[in-house]
Amino acid sequence: MPVFDTTLSTGLPGLDRVLRGLMPGDNIVFQVGDVRDYAAFVKPYCATAVAQGRKLVYFRFARHDPLLEPAEGIEIRVLDPEAGFETFLDEIHRSIEEAGRGAYYVFDCLSDLAVDWYSDRMVGNFFMLTCPYLYDLETITYFAILRDYHSVHATDPIAETTQLLLDVYRHKGVYYLYPLKVLHRYSGTMHMLHAWEGDTFKPVSESYIISEVLHAASTLPTDWTRSLIGVWQKTFALAADALKGGLPAEETEALFKRLLRMAVSRDRRVLDLAERYLTLHDVVEIGNRMIGTGLIGGKAAGMLIARAILKRSDPRWLERLEEHDSFYIGSDVFYTFLVRNGCWWVRQKQRNPASFLDGAEMGRQRILTGTFPDYIERQFEEMLDYFGQSPIIVRSSSLLEDNFGNAFAGKYDSVFCANQGSRHKRLADFISAVRTIYASTMSEKALSYRARRGMLDRDEQMALLVQRVSGSSHGSFYFPHVAGVGFSFNPYVWNEYIEPEAGLLRLVFGLGTRAVDRADDDYTRVVALNAPDRRPESSFDKIRQYAQRRVDVLDLEANLLISTDFPTVVQQDPAIPLRLFASRDEQVERQARERGQKNVFSWFLTFDELLANTSFVDDMRCMLATLSDAYHYPVDTEFTANFPSGGDYRINLVQCRPLQVKSSLPIVEPPATIAGEDLLLATSGPVIGQSRIDSIDRIICVVPEMYGRLPISERYRIARLIGQLTHIGGPDKANNILLLGPGRWGTTTPSLGVPVSFAEINTISFLCEIVAMREDLVPDVSLGTHFFSELVEMDMLYLALFPNHEGNVFNLELIKAAPNKLVEYLPQAAAYTEIVKIVNPADIRRDPLRINANTLKQRVLCYFDRQS
């Protein structure tokens, strides 16, 4: 038999007898019809706790009247649920930890949390995470929920987790108590209705009294059924009624704004856009396509708002825009998944800058093998039945993603599902995709990004956007004709005729993955929208050399995303309007005729016909300008375009977010003459970033010819070494670091450059790619890629250096002659002193080392400034 501590009391001796005493760790939940009924039990409980000298904490967060007034012996912690679930929970758990073992607690009525979080599931999650924590610390805690107010998503977790669940009724001035659950205790009358009379709680055996009390307290069956659908469903049902004219205008407007905060965003700038361009009908449609509850996240919100902006701005977009039929997996599903699969406590560690990576790998593994509740899987199945066997993409859409100031570009995964096979197979593939994206929230690159930007303590729930892949079948391949990214501001101005404000496109043939992920083995078409015929390449040979050669497609037979060469893709379907996207290589055709070769494929991707002889450029320029005007900010978009035979083309806008870039300021000209011994480097482009004059505090250089001799395994070691050198802290920390190295920084192919992650070089100010390791290796400008977005967000300057080209200078001997600090900073790296040089400019010359970058003129000079 359990041993009871007789000093633990509800403050009501009669109630103590009914419950057979309290036990350390008891969580007591009162189901009430009115919060005042809960208060009647709270007051004697607290009075007894204070009289006994117990630590008593009252968590105040609800809209109802306070349960307790400030008084000696009562500690009141005021909390704001609207700060977010994680923040709210973290503050409560921190308070509980500070109070220690054996404390007494009172919570405001939990039903108000459903109003703040718009979700019964989150109330259930909160209780499941808090009740065991209190139990382990042997506390006594009072909670309350409103009866017949919540769906089973709140009531079931509470009933399963708590130790005591008590129904309270008030009828004709008398309180009645109905113990529904009392763990580890039992008596012959315990689970009967009890009348509170004076100091006693008497069992009620008369059937007429029991039926009268319960009948009076319960709602009618139709209303009872409605109440079980929960706060979320009731609010959307009310909105559907409002669309039919069932509410006054003022109430409809208030409901619209409430729904926006429920489902779209809680960021004020995003809400301003949503209020201006979305309608109540738009938000109700979101609810109709929502799986679970919660916010749809930044990526989904940006897509919906941008499409609404276009349609309201110009009627042509009603025809030109491809319709979307996306679904949204609410952010609450993510939290519920973490709680269900034992990942929550790993998640909580990630709020601490000192431990944010602790347990992350274990958390990822649990997520990748986790399960969903049956009701969520049923909704997944119904959604997949809607899509049939059309390919879909599951895209991350976290709360902080694609908002003003935080793009999170490339930090979270998105997964294509070719969506072929049996119903069971398609569901399994889809769930695997969802798990993969959830697991990416615990990746080192995502967590490091949040840590770097001071966002570890911000609520970062992962919603998902499920979209039909834009495109069509071409043989066994599925893809759009054109995809890419578009900027309303062009940060890469390589010609004086280019207007930055006109915008820029980065185009690919096939799926847009090649436009947003940096491809080590290929190139894309970069288009200045006011001068689409002016290319960065200087000659036809260069145009041909830097053309896209590989295409990303969904292989429907293999049920996979693949990359294959352009001729293979085109040969799948002769109906592809090839002339729009490709040009003939007359040199290849002439050589073929001379050699007697037939059926030579001479096409290569230029997009010349598309850009010169269709309205595509005008449409894209109009789209980007319209969105930028509405945002009052430059925008970054992702899109596709399809060109059906015999019909007008359609553009599908799949993403829109604020572009984290500012126009460059005019730059002061460098000295007219710079002595050769003072010049470290000069380049005539490409250069990306804001024009600037700045000083360099440290140089880290990977010597090209030495690096080129290393085996692949050693190149990975050099990458890790660079990551250590760029993060030297303390008194030796440098503000402005110039990082130079051969080939492509951030490559996944070590033969092409240094395979660092962006997190390893995120402290530098200037990044230089030296084209010296291989003559045929040309830096990819990377505009629109996630790599580029990282550079822009960190306000880095990117430059490519061609040592053997006219107008390019690289005085490597200056660096080689200076004292190498490598062993001083990393004694274990002595074997690499000939390969990696880390130099302080002051050890070369007393004069400051300046960098003068003019992105409009595509010119960078780095020199020792004698004039200073």
Coordinates of N, CA and C in Angstrom, one line a residue, residues 214 310 402 535 753:
L214 N -25.9 16.3 -13.0 CA -25.1 16.1 -14.2 C -25.9 16.6 -15.4
L310 N 0.0 39.9 -56.5 CA -0.1 40.0 -58.0 C -1.5 40.0 -58.5
D402 N 12.1 32.6 -44.1 CA 11.7 33.5 -45.1 C 11.0 34.8 -44.6
R535 N 25.4 39.7 -71.4 CA 25.8 38.5 -70.6 C 27.1 38.8 -69.9
G753 N 37.8 22.4 -55.2 CA 38.1 23.5 -54.3 C 38.2 23.0 -52.9

